[in-house]
Tab-separated table of C-alpha atoms and ligand atoms in Angstrom:
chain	number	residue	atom	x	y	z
A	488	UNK	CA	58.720	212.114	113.105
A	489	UNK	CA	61.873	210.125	111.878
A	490	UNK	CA	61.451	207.234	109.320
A	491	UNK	CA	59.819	204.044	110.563
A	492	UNK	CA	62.006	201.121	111.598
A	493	UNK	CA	62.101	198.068	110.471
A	494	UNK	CA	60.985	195.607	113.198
A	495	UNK	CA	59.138	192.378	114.082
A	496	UNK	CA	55.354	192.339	116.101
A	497	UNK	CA	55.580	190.713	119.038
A	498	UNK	CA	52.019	190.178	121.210
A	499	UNK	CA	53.525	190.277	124.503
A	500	UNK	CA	50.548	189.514	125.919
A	501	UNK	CA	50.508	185.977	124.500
A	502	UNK	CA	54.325	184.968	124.177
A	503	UNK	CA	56.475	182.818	127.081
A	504	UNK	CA	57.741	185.087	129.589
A	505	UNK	CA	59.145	182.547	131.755
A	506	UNK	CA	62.752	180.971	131.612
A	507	UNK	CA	62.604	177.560	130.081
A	508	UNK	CA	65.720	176.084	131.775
A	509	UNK	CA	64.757	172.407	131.491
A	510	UNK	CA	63.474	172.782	128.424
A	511	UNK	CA	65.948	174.338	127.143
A	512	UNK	CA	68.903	171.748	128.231
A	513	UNK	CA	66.613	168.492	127.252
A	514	UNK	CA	67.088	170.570	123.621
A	515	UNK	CA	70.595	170.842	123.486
A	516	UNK	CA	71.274	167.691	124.765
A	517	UNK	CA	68.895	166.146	122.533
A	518	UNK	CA	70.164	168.084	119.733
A	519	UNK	CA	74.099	166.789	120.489
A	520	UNK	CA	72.371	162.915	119.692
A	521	UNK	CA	70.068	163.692	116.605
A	522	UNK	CA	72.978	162.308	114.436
A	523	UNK	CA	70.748	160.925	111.428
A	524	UNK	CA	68.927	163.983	110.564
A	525	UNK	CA	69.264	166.161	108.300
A	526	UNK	CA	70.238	169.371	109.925
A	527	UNK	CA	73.221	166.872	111.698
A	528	UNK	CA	74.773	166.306	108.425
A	529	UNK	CA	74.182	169.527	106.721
A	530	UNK	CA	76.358	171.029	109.458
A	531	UNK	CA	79.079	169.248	109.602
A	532	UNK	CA	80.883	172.562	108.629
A	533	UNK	CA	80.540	174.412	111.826
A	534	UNK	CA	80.391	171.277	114.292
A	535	UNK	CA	83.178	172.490	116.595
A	536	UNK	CA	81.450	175.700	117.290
A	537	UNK	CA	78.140	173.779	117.238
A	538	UNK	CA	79.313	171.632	120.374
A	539	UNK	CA	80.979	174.486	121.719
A	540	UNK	CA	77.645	176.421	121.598
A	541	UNK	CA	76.187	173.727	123.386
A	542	UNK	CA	78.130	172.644	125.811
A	543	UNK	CA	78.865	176.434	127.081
A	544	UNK	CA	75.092	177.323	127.194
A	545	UNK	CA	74.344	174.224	129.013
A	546	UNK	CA	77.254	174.971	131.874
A	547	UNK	CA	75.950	178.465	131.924
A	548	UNK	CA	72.678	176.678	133.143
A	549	UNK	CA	74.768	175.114	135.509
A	550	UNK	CA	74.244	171.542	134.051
A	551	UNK	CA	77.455	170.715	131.742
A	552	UNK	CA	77.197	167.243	133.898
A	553	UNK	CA	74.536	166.042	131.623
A	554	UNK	CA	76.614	165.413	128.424
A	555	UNK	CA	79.102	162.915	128.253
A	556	UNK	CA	82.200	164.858	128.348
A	557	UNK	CA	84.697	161.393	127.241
A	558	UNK	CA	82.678	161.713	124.131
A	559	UNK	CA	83.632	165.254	123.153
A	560	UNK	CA	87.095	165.441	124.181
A	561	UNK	CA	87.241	162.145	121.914
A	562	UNK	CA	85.770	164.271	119.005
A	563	UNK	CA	88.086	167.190	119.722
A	564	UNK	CA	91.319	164.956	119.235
A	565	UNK	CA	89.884	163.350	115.864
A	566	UNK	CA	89.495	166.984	114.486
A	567	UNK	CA	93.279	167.896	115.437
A	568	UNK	CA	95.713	168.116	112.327
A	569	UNK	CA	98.922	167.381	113.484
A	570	UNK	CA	100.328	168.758	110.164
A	571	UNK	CA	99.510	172.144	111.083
A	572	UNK	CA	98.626	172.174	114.917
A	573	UNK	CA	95.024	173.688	114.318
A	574	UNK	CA	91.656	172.055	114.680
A	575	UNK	CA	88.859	171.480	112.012
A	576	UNK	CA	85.148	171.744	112.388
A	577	UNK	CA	84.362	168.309	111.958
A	578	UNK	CA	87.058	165.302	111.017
A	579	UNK	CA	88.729	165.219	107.782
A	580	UNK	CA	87.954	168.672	106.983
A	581	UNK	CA	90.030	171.498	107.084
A	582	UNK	CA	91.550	173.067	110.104
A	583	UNK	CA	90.726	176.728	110.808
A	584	UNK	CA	91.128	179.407	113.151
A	585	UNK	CA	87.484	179.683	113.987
A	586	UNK	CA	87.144	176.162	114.689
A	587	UNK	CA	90.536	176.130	116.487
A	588	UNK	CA	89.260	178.914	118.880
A	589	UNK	CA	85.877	176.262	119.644
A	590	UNK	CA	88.094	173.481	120.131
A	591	UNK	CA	90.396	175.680	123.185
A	592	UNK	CA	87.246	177.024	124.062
A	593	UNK	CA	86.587	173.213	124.826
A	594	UNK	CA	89.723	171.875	126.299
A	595	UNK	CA	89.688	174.410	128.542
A	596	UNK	CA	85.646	174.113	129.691
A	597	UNK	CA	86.095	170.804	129.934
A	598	UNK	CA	89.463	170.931	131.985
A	599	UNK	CA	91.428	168.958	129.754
A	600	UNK	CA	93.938	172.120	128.687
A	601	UNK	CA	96.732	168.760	128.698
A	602	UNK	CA	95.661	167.515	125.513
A	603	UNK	CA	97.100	170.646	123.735
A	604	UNK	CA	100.102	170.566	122.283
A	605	UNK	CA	101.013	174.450	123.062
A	606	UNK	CA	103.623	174.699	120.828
A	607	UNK	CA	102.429	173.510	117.513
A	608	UNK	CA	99.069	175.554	118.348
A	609	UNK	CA	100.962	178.319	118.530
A	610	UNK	CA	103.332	177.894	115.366
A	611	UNK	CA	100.192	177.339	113.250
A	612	UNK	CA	98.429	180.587	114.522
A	613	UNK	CA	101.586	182.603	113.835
A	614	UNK	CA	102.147	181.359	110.388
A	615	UNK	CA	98.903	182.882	109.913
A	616	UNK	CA	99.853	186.326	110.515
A	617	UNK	CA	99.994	188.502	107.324
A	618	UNK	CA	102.577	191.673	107.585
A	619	UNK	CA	100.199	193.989	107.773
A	620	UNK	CA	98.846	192.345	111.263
A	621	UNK	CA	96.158	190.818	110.081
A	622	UNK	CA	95.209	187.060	110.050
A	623	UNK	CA	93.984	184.495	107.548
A	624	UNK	CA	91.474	181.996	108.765
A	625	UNK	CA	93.338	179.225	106.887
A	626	UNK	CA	95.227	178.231	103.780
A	627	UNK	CA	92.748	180.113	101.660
A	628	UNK	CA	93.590	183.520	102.940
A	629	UNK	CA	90.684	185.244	103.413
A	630	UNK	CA	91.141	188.060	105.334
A	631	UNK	CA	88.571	189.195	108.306
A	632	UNK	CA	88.859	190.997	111.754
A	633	UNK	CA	87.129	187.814	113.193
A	634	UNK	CA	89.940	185.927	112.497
A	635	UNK	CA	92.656	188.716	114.377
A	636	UNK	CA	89.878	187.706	117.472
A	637	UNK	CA	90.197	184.096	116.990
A	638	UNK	CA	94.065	184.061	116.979
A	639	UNK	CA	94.671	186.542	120.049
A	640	UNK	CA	91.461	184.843	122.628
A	641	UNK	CA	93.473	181.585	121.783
A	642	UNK	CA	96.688	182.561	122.462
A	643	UNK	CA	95.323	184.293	125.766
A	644	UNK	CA	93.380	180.835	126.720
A	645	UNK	CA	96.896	179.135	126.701
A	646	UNK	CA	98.866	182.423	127.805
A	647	UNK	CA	100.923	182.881	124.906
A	648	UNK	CA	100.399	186.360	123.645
A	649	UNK	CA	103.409	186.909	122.585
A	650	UNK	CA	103.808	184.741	120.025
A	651	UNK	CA	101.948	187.332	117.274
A	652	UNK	CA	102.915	190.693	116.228
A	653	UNK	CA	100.831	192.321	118.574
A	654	UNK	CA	101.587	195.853	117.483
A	655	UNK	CA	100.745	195.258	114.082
A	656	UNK	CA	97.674	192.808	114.644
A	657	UNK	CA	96.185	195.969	117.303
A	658	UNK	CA	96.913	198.532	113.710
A	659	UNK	CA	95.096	195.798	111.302
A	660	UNK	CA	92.059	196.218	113.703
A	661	UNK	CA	92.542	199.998	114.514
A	662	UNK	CA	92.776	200.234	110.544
A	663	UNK	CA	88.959	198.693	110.087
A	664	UNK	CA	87.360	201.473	112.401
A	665	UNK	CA	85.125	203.346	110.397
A	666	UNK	CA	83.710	206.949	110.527
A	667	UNK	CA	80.434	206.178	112.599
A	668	UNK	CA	82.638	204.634	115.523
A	669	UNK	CA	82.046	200.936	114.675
A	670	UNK	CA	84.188	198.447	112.994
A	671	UNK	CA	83.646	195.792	109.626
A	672	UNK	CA	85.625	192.801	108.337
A	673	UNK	CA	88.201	194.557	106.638
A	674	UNK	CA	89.207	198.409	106.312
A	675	UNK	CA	86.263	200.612	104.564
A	676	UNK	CA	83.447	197.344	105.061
A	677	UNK	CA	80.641	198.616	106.893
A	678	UNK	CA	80.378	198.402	110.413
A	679	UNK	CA	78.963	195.332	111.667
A	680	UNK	CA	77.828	194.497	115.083
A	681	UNK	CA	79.540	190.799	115.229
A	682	UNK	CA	83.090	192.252	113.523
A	683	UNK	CA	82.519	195.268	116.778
A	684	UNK	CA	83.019	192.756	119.358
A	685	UNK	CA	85.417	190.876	117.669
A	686	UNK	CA	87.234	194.315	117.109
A	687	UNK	CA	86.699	195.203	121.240
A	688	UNK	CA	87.001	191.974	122.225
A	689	UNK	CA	90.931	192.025	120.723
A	690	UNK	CA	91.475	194.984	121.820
A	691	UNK	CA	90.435	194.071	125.666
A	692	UNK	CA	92.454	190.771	125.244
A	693	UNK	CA	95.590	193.060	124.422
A	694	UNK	CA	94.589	195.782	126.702
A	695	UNK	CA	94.855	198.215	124.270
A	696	UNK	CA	91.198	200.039	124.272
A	697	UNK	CA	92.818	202.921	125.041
A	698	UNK	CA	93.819	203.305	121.149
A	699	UNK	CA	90.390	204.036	121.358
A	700	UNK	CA	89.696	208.018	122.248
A	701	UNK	CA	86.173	209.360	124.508
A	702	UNK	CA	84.697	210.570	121.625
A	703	UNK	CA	85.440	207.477	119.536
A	704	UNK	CA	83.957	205.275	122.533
A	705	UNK	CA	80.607	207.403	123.384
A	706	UNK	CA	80.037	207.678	119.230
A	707	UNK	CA	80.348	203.564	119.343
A	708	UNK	CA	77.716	203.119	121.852
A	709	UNK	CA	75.558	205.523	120.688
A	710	UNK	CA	75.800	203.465	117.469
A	711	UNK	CA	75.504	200.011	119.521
A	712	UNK	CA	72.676	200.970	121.750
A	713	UNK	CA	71.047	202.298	118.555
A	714	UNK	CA	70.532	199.063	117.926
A	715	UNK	CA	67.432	198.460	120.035
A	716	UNK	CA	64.214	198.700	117.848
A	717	UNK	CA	61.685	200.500	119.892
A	718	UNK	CA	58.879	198.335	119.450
A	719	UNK	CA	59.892	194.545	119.763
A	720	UNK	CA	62.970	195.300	122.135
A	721	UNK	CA	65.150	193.714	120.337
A	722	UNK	CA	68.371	194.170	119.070
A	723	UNK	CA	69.645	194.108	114.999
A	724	UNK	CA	73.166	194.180	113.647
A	725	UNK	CA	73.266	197.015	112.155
A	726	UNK	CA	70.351	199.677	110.510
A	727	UNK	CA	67.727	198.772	108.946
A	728	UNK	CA	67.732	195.390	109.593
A	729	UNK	CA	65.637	193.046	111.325
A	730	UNK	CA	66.284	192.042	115.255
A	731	UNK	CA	68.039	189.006	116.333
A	732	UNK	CA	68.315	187.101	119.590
A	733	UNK	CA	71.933	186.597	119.080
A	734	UNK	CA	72.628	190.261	119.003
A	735	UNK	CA	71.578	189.995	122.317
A	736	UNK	CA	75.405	188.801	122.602
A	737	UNK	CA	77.519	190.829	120.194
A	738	UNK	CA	75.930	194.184	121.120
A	739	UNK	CA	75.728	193.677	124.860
A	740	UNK	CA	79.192	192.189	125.464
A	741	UNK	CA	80.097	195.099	123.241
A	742	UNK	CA	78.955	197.782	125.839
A	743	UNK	CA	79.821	195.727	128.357
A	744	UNK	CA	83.555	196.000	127.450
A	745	UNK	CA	83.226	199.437	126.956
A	746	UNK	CA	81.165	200.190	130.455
A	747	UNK	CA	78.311	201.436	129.041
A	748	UNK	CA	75.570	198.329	129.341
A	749	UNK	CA	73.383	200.730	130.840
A	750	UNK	CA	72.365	202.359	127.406
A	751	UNK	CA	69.951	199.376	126.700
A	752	UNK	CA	66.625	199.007	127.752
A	753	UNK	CA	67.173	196.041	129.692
A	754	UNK	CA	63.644	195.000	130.468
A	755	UNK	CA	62.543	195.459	126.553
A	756	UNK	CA	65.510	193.212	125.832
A	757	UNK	CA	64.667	190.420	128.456
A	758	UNK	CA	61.418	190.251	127.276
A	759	UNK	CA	62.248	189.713	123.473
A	760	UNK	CA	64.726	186.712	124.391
A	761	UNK	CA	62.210	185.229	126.552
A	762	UNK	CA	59.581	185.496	123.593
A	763	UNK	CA	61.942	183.605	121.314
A	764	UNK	CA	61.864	180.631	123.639
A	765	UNK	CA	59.997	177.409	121.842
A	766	UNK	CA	57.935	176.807	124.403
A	767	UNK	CA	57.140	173.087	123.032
A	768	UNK	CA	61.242	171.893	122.000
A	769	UNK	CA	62.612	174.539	124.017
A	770	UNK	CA	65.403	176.196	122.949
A	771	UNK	CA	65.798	179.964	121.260
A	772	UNK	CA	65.362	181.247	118.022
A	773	UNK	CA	66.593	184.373	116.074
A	774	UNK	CA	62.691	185.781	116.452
A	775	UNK	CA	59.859	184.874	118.218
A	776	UNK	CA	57.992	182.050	116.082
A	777	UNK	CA	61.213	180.816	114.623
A	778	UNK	CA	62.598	177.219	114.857
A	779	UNK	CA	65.237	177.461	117.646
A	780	UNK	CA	68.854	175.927	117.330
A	781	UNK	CA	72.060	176.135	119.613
A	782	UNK	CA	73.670	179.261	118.475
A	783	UNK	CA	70.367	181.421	119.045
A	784	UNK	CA	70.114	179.422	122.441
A	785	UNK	CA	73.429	180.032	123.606
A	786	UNK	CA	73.564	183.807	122.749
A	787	UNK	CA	69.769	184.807	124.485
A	788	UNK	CA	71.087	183.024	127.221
A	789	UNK	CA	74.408	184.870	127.414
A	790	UNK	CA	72.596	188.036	126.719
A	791	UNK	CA	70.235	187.347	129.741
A	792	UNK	CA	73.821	186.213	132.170
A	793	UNK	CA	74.884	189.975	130.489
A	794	UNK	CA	71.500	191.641	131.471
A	795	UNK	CA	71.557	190.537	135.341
A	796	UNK	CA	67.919	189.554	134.732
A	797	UNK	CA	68.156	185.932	136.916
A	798	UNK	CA	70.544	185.624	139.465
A	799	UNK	CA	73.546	183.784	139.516
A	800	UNK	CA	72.568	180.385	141.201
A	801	UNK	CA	69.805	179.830	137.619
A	802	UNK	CA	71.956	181.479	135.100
A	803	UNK	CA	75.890	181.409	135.795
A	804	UNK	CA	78.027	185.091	134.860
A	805	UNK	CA	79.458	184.812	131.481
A	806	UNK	CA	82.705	186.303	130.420
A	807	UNK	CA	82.087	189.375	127.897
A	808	UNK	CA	85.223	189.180	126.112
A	809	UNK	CA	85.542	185.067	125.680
A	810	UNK	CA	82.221	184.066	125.727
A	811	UNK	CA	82.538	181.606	128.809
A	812	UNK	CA	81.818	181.158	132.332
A	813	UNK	CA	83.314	183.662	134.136
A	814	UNK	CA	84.352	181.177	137.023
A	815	UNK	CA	86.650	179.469	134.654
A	816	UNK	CA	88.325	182.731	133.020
A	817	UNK	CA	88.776	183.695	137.497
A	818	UNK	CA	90.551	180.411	137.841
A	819	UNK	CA	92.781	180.627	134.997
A	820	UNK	CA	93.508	184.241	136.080
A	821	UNK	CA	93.007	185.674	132.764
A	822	UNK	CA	92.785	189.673	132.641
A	823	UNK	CA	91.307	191.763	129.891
A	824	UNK	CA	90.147	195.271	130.055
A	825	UNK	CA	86.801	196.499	130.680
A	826	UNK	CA	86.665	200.297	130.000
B	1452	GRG	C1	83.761	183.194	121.115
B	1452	GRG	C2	81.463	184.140	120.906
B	1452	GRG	C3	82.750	183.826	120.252
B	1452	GRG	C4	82.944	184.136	118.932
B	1452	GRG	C5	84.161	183.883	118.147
B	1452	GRG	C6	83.335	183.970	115.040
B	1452	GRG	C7	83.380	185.056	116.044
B	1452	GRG	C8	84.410	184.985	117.129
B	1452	GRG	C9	82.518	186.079	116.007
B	1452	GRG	C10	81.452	186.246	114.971
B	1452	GRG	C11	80.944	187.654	114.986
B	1452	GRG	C12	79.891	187.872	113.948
B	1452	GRG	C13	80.321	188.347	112.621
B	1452	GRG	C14	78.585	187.664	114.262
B	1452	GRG	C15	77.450	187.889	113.388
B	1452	GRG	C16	76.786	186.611	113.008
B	1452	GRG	C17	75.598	186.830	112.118
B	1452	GRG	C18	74.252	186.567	112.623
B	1452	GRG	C19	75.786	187.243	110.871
B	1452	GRG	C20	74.648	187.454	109.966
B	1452	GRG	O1	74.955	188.544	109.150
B	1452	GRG	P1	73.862	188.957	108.089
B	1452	GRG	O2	74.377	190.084	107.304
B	1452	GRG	O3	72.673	189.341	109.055
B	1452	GRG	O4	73.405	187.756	107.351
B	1452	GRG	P2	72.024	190.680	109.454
B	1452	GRG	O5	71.580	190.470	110.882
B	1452	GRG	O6	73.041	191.783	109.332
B	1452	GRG	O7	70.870	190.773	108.529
């Protein structure tokens, strides 16, 4: 018998097992206007990524024509820094690559790809290249294989690859793969789930997963489908740790990339993310019983697009690699590889 997991109980005989569409985009919309409480202000740190959270989940459920768009691109502008050509979360904060990625992410959901000044974008995400490939996610230089994903899915969004170093950026992130297959923030951190997609999802962006070799590929989705915790259904980030709707996301779209989405137990999976529904707000949460929010809501509802459990016309495909509608990646014409 090997050692007990650690897991959440889940009474599936008493939890929502039906897909809360409504609900769910009444929440997100809802939460966009809640601007005087205190979870609003407290997060003025991630806003960009909060909005892009939101608005991606809700055109997912095919209903991105309930937010006032004017209002967003509006926000977007006031968080460019013309100084540097990158965007911040929220304005008169920093800019930073992860918030500059949200911002793209935007412009380009939202059709308004005009409003960015190509060049400058790309000046400020070069000058962020270190000379050993990696990137920095700002002035403050930390260091983190999120960031090397940030910088290239930009610069792919606005086809300009080859502004970076791409040789060296691909040996920064070949340089973090570890010895169980998987990949961390920097060389020798422990593999992560979120820093493996981040890791794949660069090097399908740069069509370079064949740096990675069969045995390296079937040991990483051994350790990715490992994942699963037998009794809940759902998905941690790495052992021993609890599960979490929004590895739904980073470990799916991992196998997905490399062609191996079939190592999950797809039904167990469903069912968790449909448990983790609030059934009165709507929305997800990381558990079942938890108090949802747009990140956890976004990410079961990618996972679900990833799973194939509803068909297209309730839940739109999502792009593995970018995190967006696939129909907009088509009509942009943007390749990646999927192994
Ligand atoms: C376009 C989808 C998209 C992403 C942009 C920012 C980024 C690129 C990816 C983030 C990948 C990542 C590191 C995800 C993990 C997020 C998370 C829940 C971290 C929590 O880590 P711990 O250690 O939690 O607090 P665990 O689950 O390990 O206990």
């Amino acid at each position: 018998m090997g050692t007990p997991q650690r897991d959440v109980k889940v009474n599936y005989s008493e939890v929502q097992k039906d897909l809360l569409i409504e609900k769910h985009c009444a929440f997100l919309i809802g939460y966009g206007r809640s601007h005087n409480t205190y979870e609003y202000g407290a997060t003025d740190y991630l806003r960009m990524s909060g909005i892009y959270w939101l608005c991606t989940c809700l055109d997912l459920l095919h209903s991105l024509k309930l937010i006032d768009q004017e209002h967003i691109i509006d926000y977007i502008q006031k968080c460019y820094d013309k100084n540097s050509g990158g965007y911040s979360p929220c304005p008169n904060h920093d800019p930073h690559l992860l918030y500059t990625l949200s911002a793209v992410q935007l412009l380009v959901q939202l059709n308004r790809t005009d409003l960015i000044d190509k060049q400058s974008l790309c000046s400020y995400i070069k000058q962020l290249q270190q000379d050993d490939g990696s990137f920095i996610g700002d002035q403050w230089g930390e260091i983190d294989t999120r960031f090397s994903f940030c910088a290239v899915a930009c610069l792919k969004l606005i086809d300009s690859l080859d502004t970076i170093d791409i040789d060296r950026a691909t040996n920064f992130i070949m340089s973090c793969l570890n010895f169980d297959g998987g990949f961390g923030c920097i060389p020798g951190a422990e593999s992560h789930a979120g820093q493996i997609y981040c890791c794949l999802g660069f090097l399908s962006l740069v069509q370079r997963l064949d740096n990675l070799d069969l045995s390296t590929r079937n040991m990483l989705a051994w350790w990715l489908c490992e994942r699963q915790l037998d009794k809940s259904g759902g998905l941690n980030g790495r052992p021993e740790k609890l599960p979490d709707v929004c590895y739904s996301w980073w470990v799916l779209a991992s196998l997905k990339i490399l062609g191996k989405i079939q190592w999950i137990n797809r039904e167990k999976l469903s069912k968790f993310i449909l448990a983790s529904q609030d059934d009165e707000t709507g929305g997800c949460s990381d558990r079942p019983g938890n108090i949802p929010d747009p990140f956890h809501t976004l990410f079961g509802i990618a996972g679900l697009s990833l799973l194939n459990t509803y068909d297209e016309n309730i839940i739109r495909k999502v792009n593995p690699v970018l995190c967006m509608p696939e129909y907009i990646i088509q009509k942009l014409e943007i390749k990646m590889q999927l192994l």
